[in-house]
Amino acid sequence: MNHPPEFTDLKNLTQDQLVRFVESLGQPAFRGRQLLAWIYRPGITSFEQMTDLAKKFRAVLSQTAHMSRFERAIIQTSRDGAVKFAFRLTDGQVIESVLIPEEDRNTLCVSSQAGCAMGCSFCLTGQMGFRRNLTTAEIINQVCAVRDWMLQRNMGQLSNLVFMGMGEPLANFDNLMDSISLLTEQRGLDFSSRRITVSTCGLVPQMHQLGTQTKVNLAISLHAVDDRERDQIMPINKKYPLAELIEACRQYPQKKRQRIMFEFTLLRGVNDSRETAEELARLLSGVPCKINLLAVNSGGGDAFQHPGRERMLAFQKILRDQGFTVFIRQSRGDDISAACGQLAGQEWCEDAAESLTVPEPASSDGSL
Ligand code: SF4
């Protein structure tokens, strides 16, 4: 639905900002908190439904503000159950989220930017270049849309969120922080910080800020063990080389049992050798961490090839023998353009898009 540009999108506001917004309309602070709880309740799309707010206040809201949401999406379901959503933003940019249902959890991979400026050579989003940062509302609306889609299919609840979709989340720091605030706020989307992971290619100063301002988990896209190699596949390494990155990981404030997740994509003939595994073990020695080994996705172009299962297992064994916790992450959704950026890189096809309906509100008594 189109709104006059001067209308405030309430999905862009954290609780504190919402309080200030209602105060600017002459309302007491608690109305802001009340409003927040309504905005994030499934099935609420209009101020009319907020039955315990005074009619006059609701009328003022509908003349000054709106609550954005994604109304359409191109949805592709993989044979292995992964579901990819492509959303078109108001300026025509297309972004993606991927739902990964598993036995014990439902994880949503969220985008933080349209395109990405980091230019990692193995990544399709990187090859698209940077378009723009997502607003807080555009980040949050991915979660709301998929939550509602799942509710209508009795698929249970989203349990985990990973900022591993399009973009470098720490390069959109302020909106990331506001999103995390709304995601973890009880009256907002009520996720535990422990179930949120932010992945970075290695923006060292922002990693420190993230660690001091939130309790979310950190993941590092590592992918190489020496600077020469990492410079080539991840240009950010020229600015923050490995020694600096790993030192920032050592300093990252974590609870006792919390671990940094290192993502290491194995590329045949590039970084899948015994020597690389041994060097990786040396590099991460003493860092409280887990390691995820991934095979390059088939959507990543011809430049890099899958290392093969055997080489991945051998790589894993070397690290395990050194005492590391190492997973081999299955590539999900290979049959549905699931590589990050693959769907967004294609032309938006309106005919392929579905309407996203919202579930019925659970109750309308206004109890909070
Ligand atoms: Fe950007 Fe991440 Fe892709 Fe690198 S891997 S280009 S940081 S989206």
CSV table of C-alpha atoms and ligand atoms in Angstrom, one decimal:
chain,number,residue,atom,x,y,z
A,1,MET,CA,0.0,0.0,0.0
A,2,ASN,CA,1.3,3.5,-0.9
A,3,HIS,CA,1.6,6.1,1.8
A,4,PRO,CA,2.6,9.8,1.6
A,5,PRO,CA,6.4,9.9,2.0
A,6,GLU,CA,6.1,12.1,5.1
A,7,PHE,CA,4.3,9.3,6.9
A,8,THR,CA,6.5,7.6,9.5
A,9,ASP,CA,7.1,3.9,9.0
A,10,LEU,CA,6.7,2.6,12.6
A,11,LYS,CA,8.6,-0.6,11.7
A,12,ASN,CA,11.7,1.6,11.5
A,13,LEU,CA,11.4,2.6,15.1
A,14,THR,CA,12.9,0.9,18.2
A,15,GLN,CA,10.9,1.0,21.4
A,16,ASP,CA,12.6,4.1,22.6
A,17,GLN,CA,12.1,5.8,19.3
A,18,LEU,CA,8.4,4.8,19.3
A,19,VAL,CA,8.0,6.3,22.8
A,20,ARG,CA,9.5,9.6,21.6
A,21,PHE,CA,7.3,9.5,18.5
A,22,VAL,CA,4.0,9.1,20.5
A,23,GLU,CA,5.2,11.7,23.0
A,24,SER,CA,5.6,14.1,20.0
A,25,LEU,CA,1.9,13.4,19.4
A,26,GLY,CA,1.1,14.4,22.9
A,27,GLN,CA,0.7,10.8,24.3
A,28,PRO,CA,2.2,9.3,27.4
A,29,ALA,CA,5.3,7.1,27.1
A,30,PHE,CA,3.5,3.9,27.9
A,31,ARG,CA,1.4,4.3,24.7
A,32,GLY,CA,4.6,3.8,22.7
A,33,ARG,CA,5.2,0.5,24.4
A,34,GLN,CA,1.6,-0.5,23.9
A,35,LEU,CA,1.9,0.4,20.3
A,36,LEU,CA,5.0,-1.7,19.8
A,37,ALA,CA,3.3,-4.8,21.1
A,38,TRP,CA,0.4,-4.3,18.7
A,39,ILE,CA,2.7,-3.7,15.7
A,40,TYR,CA,4.5,-7.0,16.0
A,41,ARG,CA,1.4,-9.1,16.9
A,42,PRO,CA,0.7,-11.5,14.0
A,43,GLY,CA,-2.3,-10.4,11.9
A,44,ILE,CA,-2.2,-6.7,12.8
A,45,THR,CA,-2.1,-4.6,9.7
A,46,SER,CA,-4.1,-1.5,10.6
A,47,PHE,CA,-4.4,0.9,13.6
A,48,GLU,CA,-8.2,0.1,13.6
A,49,GLN,CA,-7.3,-3.3,15.1
A,50,MET,CA,-5.6,-1.8,18.1
A,51,THR,CA,-8.8,-1.8,20.2
A,52,ASP,CA,-7.4,-0.5,23.5
A,53,LEU,CA,-6.0,2.6,21.9
A,54,ALA,CA,-8.3,5.6,22.0
A,55,LYS,CA,-10.2,6.2,18.7
A,56,LYS,CA,-8.8,9.7,18.5
A,57,PHE,CA,-5.2,8.5,18.8
A,58,ARG,CA,-5.8,5.8,16.2
A,59,ALA,CA,-7.1,8.4,13.8
A,60,VAL,CA,-4.0,10.6,14.4
A,61,LEU,CA,-1.8,7.6,13.8
A,62,SER,CA,-3.5,6.8,10.5
A,63,GLN,CA,-2.9,10.3,9.4
A,64,THR,CA,0.8,10.4,10.3
A,65,ALA,CA,2.2,6.9,10.3
A,66,HIS,CA,2.0,3.5,8.7
A,67,MET,CA,3.3,0.0,9.3
A,68,SER,CA,5.1,-1.4,6.2
A,69,ARG,CA,5.1,-5.0,5.3
A,70,PHE,CA,6.0,-7.2,2.4
A,71,GLU,CA,2.8,-8.0,0.5
A,72,ARG,CA,4.3,-10.1,-2.2
A,73,ALA,CA,7.2,-12.6,-2.7
A,74,ILE,CA,8.6,-15.0,-5.1
A,75,ILE,CA,8.8,-18.2,-3.2
A,76,GLN,CA,10.8,-21.3,-4.2
A,77,THR,CA,10.8,-24.5,-2.2
A,78,SER,CA,13.8,-26.8,-2.5
A,79,ARG,CA,13.5,-30.6,-2.5
A,80,ASP,CA,15.4,-30.6,0.8
A,81,GLY,CA,12.8,-28.3,2.4
A,82,ALA,CA,14.7,-25.0,2.2
A,83,VAL,CA,12.4,-22.1,1.2
A,84,LYS,CA,13.7,-19.0,-0.6
A,85,PHE,CA,11.8,-15.8,-0.5
A,86,ALA,CA,12.6,-12.9,-2.8
A,87,PHE,CA,11.0,-9.6,-1.8
A,88,ARG,CA,10.9,-6.5,-4.0
A,89,LEU,CA,11.5,-3.2,-2.1
A,90,THR,CA,9.6,0.0,-2.9
A,91,ASP,CA,12.5,1.3,-5.1
A,92,GLY,CA,12.6,-1.9,-7.1
A,93,GLN,CA,15.6,-3.6,-5.4
A,94,VAL,CA,15.1,-7.3,-4.7
A,95,ILE,CA,16.4,-9.0,-1.6
A,96,GLU,CA,16.3,-12.6,-0.4
A,97,SER,CA,15.7,-14.5,2.8
A,98,VAL,CA,16.1,-18.3,3.1
A,99,LEU,CA,14.1,-20.4,5.6
A,100,ILE,CA,15.9,-23.6,6.6
A,101,PRO,CA,13.6,-26.0,8.5
A,102,GLU,CA,15.3,-28.7,10.5
A,103,GLU,CA,14.0,-31.2,13.0
A,104,ASP,CA,14.9,-29.2,16.0
A,105,ARG,CA,14.9,-25.6,14.7
A,106,ASN,CA,13.7,-23.3,12.0
A,107,THR,CA,16.4,-20.9,10.9
A,108,LEU,CA,15.9,-17.8,8.8
A,109,CYS,CA,18.8,-16.4,6.9
A,110,VAL,CA,18.2,-12.6,6.6
A,111,SER,CA,19.6,-10.0,4.3
A,112,SER,CA,21.0,-6.7,5.6
A,113,GLN,CA,21.8,-4.9,2.3
A,114,ALA,CA,20.7,-4.9,-1.3
A,115,GLY,CA,23.9,-6.0,-3.0
A,116,CYS,CA,27.2,-5.8,-1.2
A,117,ALA,CA,30.3,-3.6,-1.4
A,118,MET,CA,32.8,-6.2,-0.1
A,119,GLY,CA,33.5,-7.9,-3.4
A,120,CYS,CA,34.3,-11.4,-2.2
A,121,SER,CA,35.2,-13.3,-5.3
A,122,PHE,CA,33.2,-16.5,-4.6
A,123,CYS,CA,29.9,-14.6,-3.8
A,124,LEU,CA,27.2,-13.7,-6.3
A,125,THR,CA,25.9,-10.8,-4.1
A,126,GLY,CA,29.4,-9.4,-4.1
A,127,GLN,CA,29.5,-9.6,-7.9
A,128,MET,CA,26.2,-7.6,-8.0
A,129,GLY,CA,28.0,-4.7,-6.3
A,130,PHE,CA,26.5,-2.4,-3.6
A,131,ARG,CA,23.0,-1.1,-4.2
A,132,ARG,CA,22.1,0.3,-0.7
A,133,ASN,CA,21.6,-0.5,3.0
A,134,LEU,CA,18.3,-1.9,4.0
A,135,THR,CA,16.3,0.1,6.5
A,136,THR,CA,15.4,-1.4,9.8
A,137,ALA,CA,11.9,-2.0,8.6
A,138,GLU,CA,13.2,-3.9,5.5
A,139,ILE,CA,15.3,-6.1,7.8
A,140,ILE,CA,12.5,-6.7,10.3
A,141,ASN,CA,9.8,-7.3,7.6
A,142,GLN,CA,11.7,-10.3,6.2
A,143,VAL,CA,11.3,-11.9,9.6
A,144,CYS,CA,7.6,-10.9,10.0
A,145,ALA,CA,6.7,-12.1,6.5
A,146,VAL,CA,8.3,-15.5,7.0
A,147,ARG,CA,6.9,-15.8,10.5
A,148,ASP,CA,3.4,-15.2,9.1
A,149,TRP,CA,3.9,-17.5,6.2
A,150,MET,CA,4.9,-20.3,8.6
A,151,LEU,CA,2.0,-19.6,10.9
A,152,GLN,CA,-0.5,-20.1,8.1
A,153,ARG,CA,1.0,-23.4,7.3
A,154,ASN,CA,1.3,-24.6,10.9
A,155,MET,CA,5.0,-24.9,10.4
A,156,GLY,CA,5.8,-23.9,14.0
A,157,GLN,CA,7.9,-20.9,15.0
A,158,LEU,CA,11.1,-19.4,13.7
A,159,SER,CA,13.7,-20.3,16.3
A,160,ASN,CA,17.0,-18.9,14.9
A,161,LEU,CA,18.0,-15.9,12.8
A,162,VAL,CA,21.3,-15.6,11.0
A,163,PHE,CA,22.5,-12.5,9.3
A,164,MET,CA,24.1,-14.4,6.5
A,165,GLY,CA,22.0,-13.3,3.5
A,166,MET,CA,22.8,-10.5,1.1
A,167,GLY,CA,25.1,-7.9,2.4
A,168,GLU,CA,27.7,-7.2,5.1
A,169,PRO,CA,25.6,-6.6,8.2
A,170,LEU,CA,28.3,-4.7,10.1
A,171,ALA,CA,28.5,-2.2,7.2
A,172,ASN,CA,24.9,-1.3,7.9
A,173,PHE,CA,25.6,-1.0,11.6
A,174,ASP,CA,23.0,1.4,12.9
A,175,ASN,CA,20.1,-0.4,11.2
A,176,LEU,CA,21.4,-3.7,12.3
A,177,MET,CA,21.5,-2.6,15.9
A,178,ASP,CA,18.0,-1.2,15.7
A,179,SER,CA,16.8,-4.5,14.2
A,180,ILE,CA,18.5,-6.5,16.9
A,181,SER,CA,16.8,-4.3,19.4
A,182,LEU,CA,13.4,-5.0,17.9
A,183,LEU,CA,14.1,-8.7,17.4
A,184,THR,CA,15.1,-9.2,21.0
A,185,GLU,CA,12.5,-6.9,22.6
A,186,GLN,CA,9.8,-8.9,24.4
A,187,ARG,CA,7.1,-6.6,23.0
A,188,GLY,CA,8.7,-6.8,19.6
A,189,LEU,CA,9.7,-10.2,18.0
A,190,ASP,CA,11.0,-11.6,21.3
A,191,PHE,CA,14.0,-13.7,20.1
A,192,SER,CA,16.7,-14.6,22.6
A,193,SER,CA,20.0,-12.9,21.6
A,194,ARG,CA,21.5,-16.4,21.8
A,195,ARG,CA,19.5,-17.4,18.8
A,196,ILE,CA,20.7,-14.6,16.6
A,197,THR,CA,24.0,-14.8,14.7
A,198,VAL,CA,25.6,-12.0,12.9
A,199,SER,CA,28.1,-13.0,10.2
A,200,THR,CA,30.9,-10.7,9.0
A,201,CYS,CA,33.7,-10.9,6.5
A,202,GLY,CA,35.8,-9.1,9.1
A,203,LEU,CA,35.0,-5.5,9.8
A,204,VAL,CA,37.1,-5.3,12.9
A,205,PRO,CA,36.0,-2.1,14.6
A,206,GLN,CA,32.3,-2.9,14.2
A,207,MET,CA,32.9,-6.4,15.6
A,208,HIS,CA,34.1,-4.8,18.8
A,209,GLN,CA,31.0,-2.6,18.9
A,210,LEU,CA,28.7,-5.5,18.3
A,211,GLY,CA,30.3,-7.4,21.1
A,212,THR,CA,30.0,-4.6,23.6
A,213,GLN,CA,26.5,-3.5,22.6
A,214,THR,CA,24.7,-6.8,22.1
A,215,LYS,CA,24.8,-10.5,23.3
A,216,VAL,CA,24.3,-12.0,19.8
A,217,ASN,CA,26.6,-14.7,18.4
A,218,LEU,CA,29.3,-13.8,16.0
A,219,ALA,CA,30.3,-15.7,12.9
A,220,ILE,CA,33.3,-14.9,10.7
A,221,SER,CA,33.5,-15.7,7.0
A,222,LEU,CA,37.2,-16.8,7.0
A,223,HIS,CA,37.8,-19.0,3.9
A,224,ALA,CA,41.6,-18.6,3.9
A,225,VAL,CA,44.5,-19.0,6.3
A,226,ASP,CA,47.1,-16.6,4.8
A,227,ASP,CA,46.9,-13.0,3.9
A,228,ARG,CA,48.0,-13.4,0.3
A,229,GLU,CA,45.2,-15.9,-0.4
A,230,ARG,CA,42.6,-14.0,1.6
A,231,ASP,CA,43.5,-10.7,0.0
A,232,GLN,CA,42.6,-12.4,-3.3
A,233,ILE,CA,39.2,-13.8,-2.4
A,234,MET,CA,38.1,-11.3,0.2
A,235,PRO,CA,39.4,-7.8,-0.4
A,236,ILE,CA,38.4,-6.6,3.1
A,237,ASN,CA,41.5,-8.5,4.2
A,238,LYS,CA,43.7,-5.8,2.8
A,239,LYS,CA,42.2,-3.4,5.3
A,240,TYR,CA,41.9,-5.8,8.3
A,241,PRO,CA,44.5,-8.6,7.8
A,242,LEU,CA,44.2,-12.0,9.4
A,243,ALA,CA,46.3,-11.2,12.5
A,244,GLU,CA,44.1,-8.2,13.3
A,245,LEU,CA,40.9,-10.2,12.6
A,246,ILE,CA,41.9,-13.1,14.8
A,247,GLU,CA,43.0,-10.8,17.6
A,248,ALA,CA,39.6,-9.1,17.5
A,249,CYS,CA,38.0,-12.6,17.8
A,250,ARG,CA,40.2,-13.3,20.9
A,251,GLN,CA,39.0,-10.0,22.4
A,252,TYR,CA,35.3,-10.5,21.5
A,253,PRO,CA,33.3,-10.5,24.7
A,254,GLN,CA,31.5,-13.9,25.1
A,255,LYS,CA,29.8,-15.8,27.8
A,256,LYS,CA,31.6,-18.9,29.0
A,257,ARG,CA,29.9,-21.4,26.7
A,258,GLN,CA,29.5,-19.1,23.8
A,259,ARG,CA,31.7,-19.8,20.7
A,260,ILE,CA,32.6,-17.8,17.6
A,261,MET,CA,31.6,-19.6,14.4
A,262,PHE,CA,34.2,-19.6,11.7
A,263,GLU,CA,32.8,-20.3,8.2
A,264,PHE,CA,35.3,-21.9,5.9
A,265,THR,CA,34.3,-22.6,2.3
A,266,LEU,CA,36.4,-25.3,0.8
A,267,LEU,CA,37.4,-24.6,-2.8
A,268,ARG,CA,39.0,-27.4,-4.7
A,269,GLY,CA,42.7,-26.9,-5.2
A,270,VAL,CA,42.6,-23.5,-3.5
A,271,ASN,CA,42.2,-24.0,0.2
A,272,ASP,CA,41.3,-27.7,0.7
A,273,SER,CA,44.8,-29.2,1.4
A,274,ARG,CA,46.2,-30.8,4.5
A,275,GLU,CA,48.6,-27.9,5.0
A,276,THR,CA,45.7,-25.4,5.0
A,277,ALA,CA,43.8,-27.5,7.6
A,278,GLU,CA,46.9,-27.5,9.8
A,279,GLU,CA,47.5,-23.8,9.4
A,280,LEU,CA,43.8,-23.2,10.2
A,281,ALA,CA,44.3,-25.1,13.5
A,282,ARG,CA,47.3,-23.0,14.3
A,283,LEU,CA,45.5,-19.8,13.5
A,284,LEU,CA,42.5,-20.5,15.6
A,285,SER,CA,44.4,-22.0,18.5
A,286,GLY,CA,43.1,-20.6,21.8
A,287,VAL,CA,40.0,-18.9,20.2
A,288,PRO,CA,36.8,-20.2,21.7
A,289,CYS,CA,35.2,-21.3,18.5
A,290,LYS,CA,33.4,-23.8,16.3
A,291,ILE,CA,34.2,-24.3,12.6
A,292,ASN,CA,31.7,-24.8,9.8
A,293,LEU,CA,33.1,-26.3,6.7
A,294,LEU,CA,31.1,-25.5,3.6
A,295,ALA,CA,31.5,-26.6,0.0
A,296,VAL,CA,31.3,-23.9,-2.6
A,297,ASN,CA,27.7,-23.6,-3.9
A,298,SER,CA,27.2,-24.7,-7.5
A,299,GLY,CA,25.7,-21.2,-8.1
A,300,GLY,CA,29.0,-19.5,-7.5
A,301,GLY,CA,30.2,-19.7,-11.1
A,302,ASP,CA,32.7,-21.9,-12.8
A,303,ALA,CA,35.8,-20.3,-11.1
A,304,PHE,CA,35.6,-22.5,-8.1
A,305,GLN,CA,34.8,-26.2,-7.8
A,306,HIS,CA,33.4,-28.4,-5.0
A,307,PRO,CA,36.2,-30.2,-3.2
A,308,GLY,CA,34.4,-33.5,-3.0
A,309,ARG,CA,33.1,-35.3,0.1
A,310,GLU,CA,36.3,-37.2,0.8
A,311,ARG,CA,38.6,-34.1,0.9
A,312,MET,CA,36.1,-32.4,3.2
A,313,LEU,CA,36.1,-35.3,5.6
A,314,ALA,CA,39.9,-35.4,5.6
A,315,PHE,CA,40.0,-31.6,6.3
A,316,GLN,CA,37.5,-32.0,9.1
A,317,LYS,CA,39.5,-34.9,10.7
A,318,ILE,CA,42.7,-32.9,10.9
A,319,LEU,CA,40.9,-30.1,12.8
A,320,ARG,CA,39.0,-32.5,15.0
A,321,ASP,CA,42.3,-34.3,15.9
A,322,GLN,CA,43.5,-30.9,17.2
A,323,GLY,CA,40.4,-30.6,19.5
A,324,PHE,CA,38.2,-28.3,17.4
A,325,THR,CA,34.4,-28.7,17.0
A,326,VAL,CA,33.9,-28.9,13.3
A,327,PHE,CA,30.8,-29.4,11.3
A,328,ILE,CA,30.4,-30.1,7.6
A,329,ARG,CA,27.4,-27.9,6.6
A,330,GLN,CA,25.1,-29.4,4.0
A,331,SER,CA,24.5,-27.1,1.2
A,332,ARG,CA,20.7,-26.6,1.2
A,333,GLY,CA,18.5,-25.7,-1.7
A,334,ASP,CA,20.9,-26.5,-4.5
A,335,ASP,CA,17.9,-27.0,-6.8
A,336,ILE,CA,16.3,-23.5,-6.2
A,337,SER,CA,18.9,-20.8,-6.9
A,338,ALA,CA,19.8,-20.9,-3.2
A,339,ALA,CA,23.2,-19.4,-3.4
A,340,CYS,CA,23.1,-16.0,-1.8
A,341,GLY,CA,22.2,-13.4,-4.4
A,342,GLN,CA,21.1,-15.9,-7.1
A,343,LEU,CA,17.4,-15.1,-7.1
A,344,ALA,CA,17.8,-11.4,-6.5
A,345,GLY,CA,20.3,-11.2,-9.4
A,346,GLN,CA,17.5,-12.3,-11.8
A,347,GLU,CA,14.8,-10.0,-13.1
A,348,TRP,CA,11.8,-9.6,-10.8
A,349,CYS,CA,8.9,-11.5,-12.4
A,350,GLU,CA,5.6,-10.1,-11.2
A,351,ASP,CA,3.7,-13.1,-12.5
A,352,ALA,CA,5.8,-15.4,-10.4
A,353,ALA,CA,5.1,-13.4,-7.2
A,354,GLU,CA,2.5,-14.6,-4.7
A,355,SER,CA,0.5,-12.5,-2.4
A,356,LEU,CA,1.4,-12.8,1.2
A,357,THR,CA,-1.7,-12.9,3.3
A,358,VAL,CA,-1.5,-12.3,7.0
A,359,PRO,CA,-2.9,-14.7,9.7
A,360,GLU,CA,-5.9,-13.9,11.8
A,361,PRO,CA,-5.0,-12.0,14.9
A,362,ALA,CA,-4.7,-14.4,17.9
A,363,SER,CA,-7.0,-12.3,20.1
A,364,SER,CA,-8.3,-8.8,19.9
A,365,ASP,CA,-8.9,-8.1,23.6
A,366,GLY,CA,-5.8,-5.8,23.7
A,367,SER,CA,-4.2,-7.6,26.6
A,368,LEU,CA,-0.5,-7.0,26.6
B,1,SF4,FE1,29.3,-9.4,0.8
B,1,SF4,FE2,29.1,-11.6,2.4
B,1,SF4,FE3,29.1,-11.8,-0.3
B,1,SF4,FE4,31.4,-11.1,0.9
B,1,SF4,S1,30.3,-13.1,1.2
B,1,SF4,S2,30.5,-10.1,-0.9
B,1,SF4,S3,30.5,-9.9,2.6
B,1,SF4,S4,27.5,-10.8,0.9
